[in-house]
């Protein structure tokens, strides 16, 4: 039957020309949107998003650097020790550029490894960060605050950096970054700066190796579920007790709000593409339905003759719908060829193109079913008069 359908479509190309052009355009537009959406979803669910459930980001910003700066730092250390004693606290850590959603830009630097220079994302962390952020360590262990026996600092790298350097064994590798000798003690699956940003080649070193910022302290606490507000109120109260307001300005934020805002941005990106496409799809469905209805009426005598020669209604229904699917698949070919030139066929792109083809086939079958059903109800005796 398929060979016969191809022959019918080839010999009647003028009849199917309008349907072919319309579906080819719809396929290209739909493919671009679907691949883009799958690309966004791939970024969202790619490894590297730190666990910020039940966490609070807090810290302070100094009004200015003066003779009291060192005293403020000492009092903040006392404040942190006091907060760790609260029964709602699981752990508190200081970090540098590690807390996600806090800033739009990551920190970058050049590092020489194995005689080559690489641009990497770098972050500062503490040993306690493992308890707070729960990073996915796939090899080795998390870093420690103290120097190693050889005098170097422990560091953790992402799998993306390991893959770029083509290391078969990352643990134990040494390199120089900034003013420090670093030794890799662990590899994590990734670390993402924002929901829509993929994990990059990254080096995470102890904060005391990077040096602390005199103007700003970036802290994060993991608390027991539902006790975020309790911790924030305790922090502000303790801060006001220990540190004069004119010396520093405190801040605290429940990380679920920062995470929600980042996910909302991703949702907006998807909706901006999906909503216009849905309208296009509806109008295309109406147009294709009308074209198939017109085509079935124009070929009523042909279908009546098939029924008169012994074709069953079910067989005729399958024939008409198969004819529609063949036209749709042929209409997809220009778009598939275009995708070869504009995509590298990564996993989300490959899935997006395949899903688009599947959607177009379902779209074709739905828009053809009723016209095909009407064809099976043709009365050969009346139609062939």
Short mmCIF file of C-alpha atoms in Angstrom, two decimals:
data_model
loop_
_atom_site.label_atom_id
_atom_site.label_comp_id
_atom_site.label_asym_id
_atom_site.label_seq_id
_atom_site.Cartn_x
_atom_site.Cartn_y
_atom_site.Cartn_z
CA UNK A 1 0.00 0.00 0.00
CA UNK A 2 2.83 2.41 0.84
CA UNK A 3 4.30 2.13 -2.66
CA UNK A 4 0.87 2.82 -4.11
CA UNK A 5 0.42 5.85 -1.83
CA UNK A 6 3.78 7.27 -2.91
CA UNK A 7 2.75 6.83 -6.53
CA UNK A 8 -0.57 8.63 -5.92
CA UNK A 9 1.19 11.53 -4.16
CA UNK A 10 3.77 11.82 -6.94
CA UNK A 11 1.19 11.78 -9.74
CA UNK A 12 -1.12 14.20 -7.90
CA UNK A 13 1.54 16.61 -6.60
CA UNK A 14 -0.49 19.66 -7.68
CA UNK A 15 -3.32 18.57 -5.37
CA UNK A 16 -1.00 18.15 -2.38
CA UNK A 17 1.21 21.16 -3.13
CA UNK A 18 -0.68 23.55 -0.81
CA UNK A 19 -0.69 21.04 2.05
CA UNK A 20 3.02 20.32 1.50
CA UNK A 21 4.07 23.99 1.62
CA UNK A 22 1.94 24.75 4.68
CA UNK A 23 3.23 21.78 6.64
CA UNK A 24 6.84 22.45 5.61
CA UNK A 25 6.60 25.99 7.02
CA UNK A 26 4.88 24.76 10.19
CA UNK A 27 7.55 22.10 10.68
CA UNK A 28 10.44 24.58 10.43
CA UNK A 29 8.86 27.03 12.90
CA UNK A 30 7.85 24.24 15.27
CA UNK A 31 11.30 22.63 15.07
CA UNK A 32 13.06 25.88 15.99
CA UNK A 33 10.78 26.37 19.01
CA UNK A 34 10.82 22.74 20.21
CA UNK A 35 14.60 22.49 19.96
CA UNK A 36 14.94 25.79 21.83
CA UNK A 37 12.57 24.61 24.58
CA UNK A 38 14.41 21.30 24.93
CA UNK A 39 17.66 23.25 25.09
CA UNK A 40 16.28 25.32 27.98
CA UNK A 41 15.01 22.21 29.78
CA UNK A 42 18.37 20.52 29.26
CA UNK A 43 20.11 23.48 30.89
CA UNK A 44 17.64 23.51 33.78
CA UNK A 45 18.10 19.81 34.56
CA UNK A 46 21.81 19.57 33.74
CA UNK A 47 24.01 18.67 36.74
CA UNK A 48 25.49 21.37 38.92
CA UNK A 49 22.61 23.13 40.65
CA UNK A 50 23.50 23.28 44.32
CA UNK A 51 20.95 22.23 46.92
CA UNK A 52 19.53 25.49 48.29
CA UNK A 53 16.40 24.03 49.91
CA UNK A 54 16.00 25.27 53.49
CA UNK A 55 18.96 27.63 53.18
CA UNK A 56 19.38 31.32 53.98
CA UNK A 57 21.96 33.56 52.33
CA UNK A 58 23.14 36.30 54.67
CA UNK A 59 26.03 38.63 55.31
CA UNK A 60 26.88 42.29 55.47
CA UNK A 61 28.33 45.18 53.48
CA UNK A 62 30.69 47.61 55.17
CA UNK A 63 29.84 51.29 54.85
CA UNK A 64 33.56 52.05 54.41
CA UNK A 65 36.95 50.62 55.24
CA UNK A 66 38.37 52.29 58.36
CA UNK A 67 40.17 51.49 61.59
CA UNK A 68 37.12 49.60 62.86
CA UNK A 69 37.05 47.12 59.93
CA UNK A 70 39.07 44.50 61.75
CA UNK A 71 36.88 44.85 64.82
CA UNK A 72 33.74 44.32 62.71
CA UNK A 73 35.23 41.13 61.26
CA UNK A 74 35.96 39.79 64.74
CA UNK A 75 32.44 40.56 65.90
CA UNK A 76 30.97 38.85 62.82
CA UNK A 77 33.01 35.74 63.67
CA UNK A 78 31.47 35.84 67.15
CA UNK A 79 28.03 36.33 65.56
CA UNK A 80 28.54 33.24 63.35
CA UNK A 81 29.60 31.15 66.34
CA UNK A 82 26.47 32.27 68.20
CA UNK A 83 24.22 31.43 65.25
CA UNK A 84 25.72 27.95 64.95
CA UNK A 85 24.46 27.23 68.46
CA UNK A 86 20.82 27.80 67.45
CA UNK A 87 18.75 24.62 67.44
CA UNK A 88 17.36 25.48 63.98
CA UNK A 89 20.81 25.50 62.31
CA UNK A 90 22.30 22.50 60.49
CA UNK A 91 25.42 24.29 59.31
CA UNK A 92 26.85 27.69 58.33
CA UNK A 93 29.56 28.34 55.77
CA UNK A 94 31.34 31.26 54.19
CA UNK A 95 31.99 31.25 50.47
CA UNK A 96 33.11 33.49 47.63
CA UNK A 97 30.96 33.59 44.46
CA UNK A 98 29.63 30.10 45.22
CA UNK A 99 26.06 30.80 46.33
CA UNK A 100 23.85 30.53 43.20
CA UNK A 101 21.39 33.23 42.04
CA UNK A 102 23.31 35.93 43.94
CA UNK A 103 24.88 37.65 40.93
CA UNK A 104 24.58 37.70 37.15
CA UNK A 105 28.29 37.24 36.42
CA UNK A 106 30.62 34.50 37.62
CA UNK A 107 34.29 35.05 38.45
CA UNK A 108 36.85 33.99 35.86
CA UNK A 109 40.61 33.73 35.73
CA UNK A 110 43.33 32.14 33.61
CA UNK A 111 45.20 29.14 34.95
CA UNK A 112 48.19 27.25 33.55
CA UNK A 113 47.72 23.49 33.70
CA UNK A 114 50.02 20.96 32.03
CA UNK A 115 51.75 23.74 30.13
CA UNK A 116 48.55 25.22 28.66
CA UNK A 117 46.49 28.23 29.71
CA UNK A 118 42.77 27.73 30.37
CA UNK A 119 39.99 30.16 31.29
CA UNK A 120 38.13 28.80 34.28
CA UNK A 121 35.39 29.84 36.64
CA UNK A 122 36.74 30.02 40.19
CA UNK A 123 35.02 30.04 43.57
CA UNK A 124 35.93 30.02 47.23
CA UNK A 125 34.44 27.63 49.77
CA UNK A 126 34.96 26.07 53.18
CA UNK A 127 34.87 22.53 54.45
CA UNK A 128 31.46 23.24 55.99
CA UNK A 129 30.08 24.04 52.51
CA UNK A 130 29.62 20.32 51.89
CA UNK A 131 27.04 20.17 54.69
CA UNK A 132 25.28 23.35 53.53
CA UNK A 133 25.20 22.93 49.72
CA UNK A 134 25.44 19.12 49.37
CA UNK A 135 27.52 19.20 46.13
CA UNK A 136 27.54 16.02 44.04
CA UNK A 137 31.06 14.65 44.54
CA UNK A 138 31.65 12.00 41.86
CA UNK A 139 35.30 11.33 42.62
CA UNK A 140 37.52 11.87 45.65
CA UNK A 141 36.28 14.06 48.50
CA UNK A 142 35.36 17.63 49.37
CA UNK A 143 38.09 20.16 50.15
CA UNK A 144 39.47 20.95 53.61
CA UNK A 145 40.31 24.33 55.12
CA UNK A 146 43.84 23.40 56.20
CA UNK A 147 46.85 23.07 53.93
CA UNK A 148 47.88 19.60 52.82
CA UNK A 149 51.08 17.93 54.01
CA UNK A 150 53.06 19.24 51.02
CA UNK A 151 52.00 22.81 51.79
CA UNK A 152 49.51 23.14 48.91
CA UNK A 153 45.82 23.92 49.25
CA UNK A 154 43.17 21.29 48.50
CA UNK A 155 40.82 22.15 45.66
CA UNK A 156 37.80 20.62 43.96
CA UNK A 157 37.20 20.82 40.19
CA UNK A 158 34.14 20.17 38.07
CA UNK A 159 33.80 17.28 35.68
CA UNK A 160 33.61 19.81 32.83
CA UNK A 161 37.19 20.88 33.58
CA UNK A 162 38.34 17.26 33.85
CA UNK A 163 36.79 16.50 30.45
CA UNK A 164 38.37 19.60 28.87
CA UNK A 165 41.79 18.64 30.23
CA UNK A 166 41.21 15.00 29.25
CA UNK A 167 42.41 13.74 32.60
CA UNK A 168 41.88 10.01 33.09
CA UNK A 169 42.64 10.44 36.80
CA UNK A 170 42.04 13.87 38.31
CA UNK A 171 42.82 13.21 41.98
CA UNK A 172 46.34 14.28 42.91
CA UNK A 173 46.90 16.66 39.99
CA UNK A 174 48.73 19.84 40.99
CA UNK A 175 48.66 23.27 39.39
CA UNK A 176 49.30 26.90 40.24
CA UNK A 177 46.50 29.49 40.36
CA UNK A 178 46.80 33.05 41.59
CA UNK A 179 49.42 32.88 44.32
CA UNK A 180 48.66 29.34 45.45
CA UNK A 181 49.74 25.80 44.74
CA UNK A 182 46.60 23.66 44.44
CA UNK A 183 46.10 19.90 44.61
CA UNK A 184 42.92 18.31 43.29
CA UNK A 185 41.27 16.21 46.00
CA UNK A 186 37.80 15.85 44.49
CA UNK A 187 35.64 16.16 41.39
CA UNK A 188 32.01 17.30 41.41
CA UNK A 189 29.46 16.74 38.63
CA UNK A 190 29.15 20.50 38.09
CA UNK A 191 28.28 23.81 39.68
CA UNK A 192 25.80 26.21 38.09
CA UNK A 193 25.73 29.95 38.60
CA UNK A 194 22.11 30.29 37.43
CA UNK A 195 19.34 27.87 36.43
CA UNK A 196 19.71 28.66 32.72
CA UNK A 197 23.51 28.59 32.70
CA UNK A 198 25.30 25.32 32.09
CA UNK A 199 28.07 24.26 34.45
CA UNK A 200 31.48 25.47 33.27
CA UNK A 201 35.04 24.29 33.92
CA UNK A 202 35.43 25.44 37.51
CA UNK A 203 38.01 25.39 40.29
CA UNK A 204 36.79 25.63 43.90
CA UNK A 205 39.50 26.47 46.44
CA UNK A 206 39.45 27.31 50.15
CA UNK A 207 38.42 30.88 50.97
CA UNK A 208 41.58 31.40 53.01
CA UNK A 209 43.60 30.66 49.86
CA UNK A 210 41.76 33.36 47.92
CA UNK A 211 41.90 36.00 50.66
CA UNK A 212 38.80 37.52 52.21
CA UNK A 213 37.01 40.60 50.92
CA UNK A 214 37.24 43.40 53.49
CA UNK A 215 34.01 45.01 52.33
CA UNK A 216 31.70 42.05 51.98
CA UNK A 217 31.00 38.71 53.67
CA UNK A 218 28.99 36.05 51.80
CA UNK A 219 27.52 33.48 54.20
CA UNK A 220 24.92 30.75 53.89
CA UNK A 221 23.16 28.68 56.53
CA UNK A 222 21.25 25.44 56.19
CA UNK A 223 18.37 25.26 58.65
CA UNK A 224 15.75 22.69 59.48
CA UNK A 225 12.66 22.79 57.19
CA UNK A 226 10.27 25.63 57.86
CA UNK A 227 12.59 27.57 60.18
CA UNK A 228 14.11 30.02 57.68
CA UNK A 229 12.24 33.05 59.09
CA UNK A 230 13.27 32.14 62.61
CA UNK A 231 16.93 32.13 61.56
CA UNK A 232 16.66 35.44 59.68
CA UNK A 233 15.10 37.18 62.69
CA UNK A 234 17.78 35.74 64.98
CA UNK A 235 20.52 36.94 62.62
CA UNK A 236 19.23 40.52 62.45
CA UNK A 237 18.76 40.62 66.22
CA UNK A 238 22.27 39.33 66.90
CA UNK A 239 23.79 41.62 64.27
CA UNK A 240 22.17 44.72 65.81
CA UNK A 241 23.40 43.64 69.24
CA UNK A 242 27.03 43.18 68.21
CA UNK A 243 27.65 45.62 65.37
CA UNK A 244 26.69 49.31 65.09
CA UNK A 245 24.38 50.04 62.15
CA UNK A 246 26.64 52.84 60.91
CA UNK A 247 29.54 50.39 60.53
CA UNK A 248 27.88 47.77 58.32
CA UNK A 249 24.57 46.96 56.64
CA UNK A 250 23.29 43.40 57.13
CA UNK A 251 21.24 41.42 54.61
CA UNK A 252 19.51 38.03 54.66
CA UNK A 253 17.41 36.19 52.09
CA UNK A 254 15.55 32.90 52.02
CA UNK A 255 17.12 31.12 49.03
CA UNK A 256 13.79 29.66 47.91
CA UNK A 257 12.81 33.14 46.70
CA UNK A 258 16.02 33.56 44.71
CA UNK A 259 15.58 30.08 43.27
CA UNK A 260 11.94 30.79 42.40
CA UNK A 261 12.88 34.01 40.61
CA UNK A 262 15.49 32.15 38.55
CA UNK A 263 13.01 29.42 37.62
CA UNK A 264 10.41 32.05 36.75
CA UNK A 265 12.88 33.57 34.30
CA UNK A 266 13.29 30.17 32.66
CA UNK A 267 9.50 29.78 32.52
CA UNK A 268 9.15 33.18 30.84
CA UNK A 269 11.65 32.14 28.17
CA UNK A 270 9.63 28.99 27.47
CA UNK A 271 6.27 30.79 27.45
CA UNK A 272 7.48 33.54 25.10
CA UNK A 273 8.24 30.85 22.55
CA UNK A 274 5.47 28.38 23.30
CA UNK A 275 2.43 30.68 23.29
CA UNK A 276 2.89 32.13 19.75
CA UNK A 277 3.70 28.63 18.50
CA UNK A 278 0.48 27.23 19.95
CA UNK A 279 -1.53 29.88 18.10
CA UNK A 280 0.38 29.09 14.90
CA UNK A 281 -0.32 25.41 15.44
CA UNK A 282 -4.06 26.02 15.91
CA UNK A 283 -4.34 28.11 12.75
CA UNK A 284 -2.23 25.59 10.83
CA UNK A 285 -4.51 22.79 12.05
CA UNK A 286 -7.57 24.67 10.80
CA UNK A 287 -5.88 25.35 7.45
CA UNK A 288 -4.72 21.76 6.99
CA UNK A 289 -8.14 20.44 7.99
CA UNK A 290 -9.76 22.67 5.38
CA UNK A 291 -7.32 21.59 2.67
CA UNK A 292 -7.93 17.90 3.38
CA UNK A 293 -11.69 18.46 3.38
CA UNK A 294 -11.41 20.21 0.02
CA UNK A 295 -9.18 17.44 -1.29
CA UNK A 296 -11.58 14.70 -0.18
CA UNK A 297 -14.50 16.42 -1.91
CA UNK A 298 -12.49 16.88 -5.08
CA UNK A 299 -11.58 13.17 -5.13
CA UNK A 300 -15.00 11.86 -4.08
CA UNK A 301 -15.47 9.94 -7.34
CA UNK A 302 -12.07 8.24 -6.92
CA UNK A 303 -12.95 7.10 -3.40
CA UNK A 304 -16.41 5.98 -4.48
CA UNK A 305 -14.81 3.91 -7.25
CA UNK A 306 -12.49 2.25 -4.75
CA UNK A 307 -15.45 1.32 -2.58
CA UNK A 308 -17.31 0.00 -5.63
CA UNK A 309 -14.33 -2.19 -6.53
CA UNK A 310 -14.33 -3.86 -3.13
CA UNK A 311 -12.35 -1.64 -0.77
CA UNK A 312 -13.74 -1.79 2.76
CA UNK A 313 -14.48 1.48 4.64
CA UNK A 314 -11.73 0.67 7.14
CA UNK A 315 -9.23 -0.01 4.38
CA UNK A 316 -10.15 3.26 2.67
CA UNK A 317 -9.81 5.14 5.96
CA UNK A 318 -6.31 3.72 6.45
CA UNK A 319 -5.41 4.61 2.86
CA UNK A 320 -6.47 8.27 3.19
CA UNK A 321 -4.72 8.72 6.54
CA UNK A 322 -1.56 7.01 5.28
CA UNK A 323 -1.63 9.36 2.31
CA UNK A 324 -1.72 12.28 4.75
CA UNK A 325 1.18 10.90 6.82
CA UNK A 326 3.32 10.42 3.69
CA UNK A 327 2.71 14.03 2.62
CA UNK A 328 3.61 15.21 6.14
CA UNK A 329 6.84 13.20 6.23
CA UNK A 330 7.82 14.58 2.83
CA UNK A 331 7.05 18.10 4.09
CA UNK A 332 9.39 17.47 7.04
CA UNK A 333 12.37 16.70 4.79
CA UNK A 334 13.30 20.33 3.97
CA UNK A 335 13.23 21.19 7.68
CA UNK A 336 15.34 18.14 8.60
CA UNK A 337 17.89 19.09 5.95
CA UNK A 338 17.93 22.63 7.32
CA UNK A 339 18.53 21.30 10.84
CA UNK A 340 21.69 19.53 9.64
CA UNK A 341 23.20 22.93 8.80
CA UNK A 342 22.02 24.93 11.83
CA UNK A 343 22.39 22.36 14.63
CA UNK A 344 25.32 20.35 15.96
CA UNK A 345 22.88 17.60 16.94
CA UNK A 346 23.60 17.53 20.64
CA UNK A 347 21.18 15.48 22.76
CA UNK A 348 18.52 18.21 23.22
CA UNK A 349 18.70 19.15 19.52
CA UNK A 350 18.40 15.53 18.38
CA UNK A 351 15.44 14.94 20.73
CA UNK A 352 13.83 18.23 19.65
CA UNK A 353 13.93 17.34 15.93
CA UNK A 354 12.56 13.83 16.57
CA UNK A 355 9.76 15.17 18.78
CA UNK A 356 8.86 17.74 16.11
CA UNK A 357 8.52 15.00 13.48
CA UNK A 358 6.36 12.95 15.86
CA UNK A 359 4.16 15.97 16.64
CA UNK A 360 3.74 16.70 12.92
CA UNK A 361 2.65 13.11 12.24
CA UNK A 362 0.09 13.25 15.08
CA UNK A 363 -0.99 16.70 13.83
CA UNK A 364 -1.49 15.27 10.34
CA UNK A 365 -3.51 12.28 11.56
CA UNK A 366 -5.78 14.44 13.72
CA UNK A 367 -6.45 16.95 10.93
CA UNK A 368 -7.16 14.15 8.45
CA UNK A 369 -9.27 11.80 10.52
CA UNK A 370 -12.64 13.51 10.02
CA UNK A 371 -12.22 14.09 6.24
CA UNK A 372 -11.12 10.44 5.93
CA UNK A 373 -14.09 9.30 7.99
CA UNK A 374 -16.47 11.23 5.69
CA UNK A 375 -14.88 9.54 2.68
CA UNK A 376 -15.85 6.11 4.03
CA UNK A 377 -19.49 7.20 4.09
CA UNK A 378 -19.58 7.98 0.36
CA UNK A 379 -22.37 6.16 -1.52
CA UNK A 380 -20.79 4.78 -4.73
CA UNK A 381 -24.15 4.47 -6.48
CA UNK A 382 -24.95 8.16 -5.95
CA UNK A 383 -21.45 9.55 -6.48
CA UNK A 384 -20.69 7.63 -9.70
CA UNK A 385 -23.92 8.65 -11.51
#
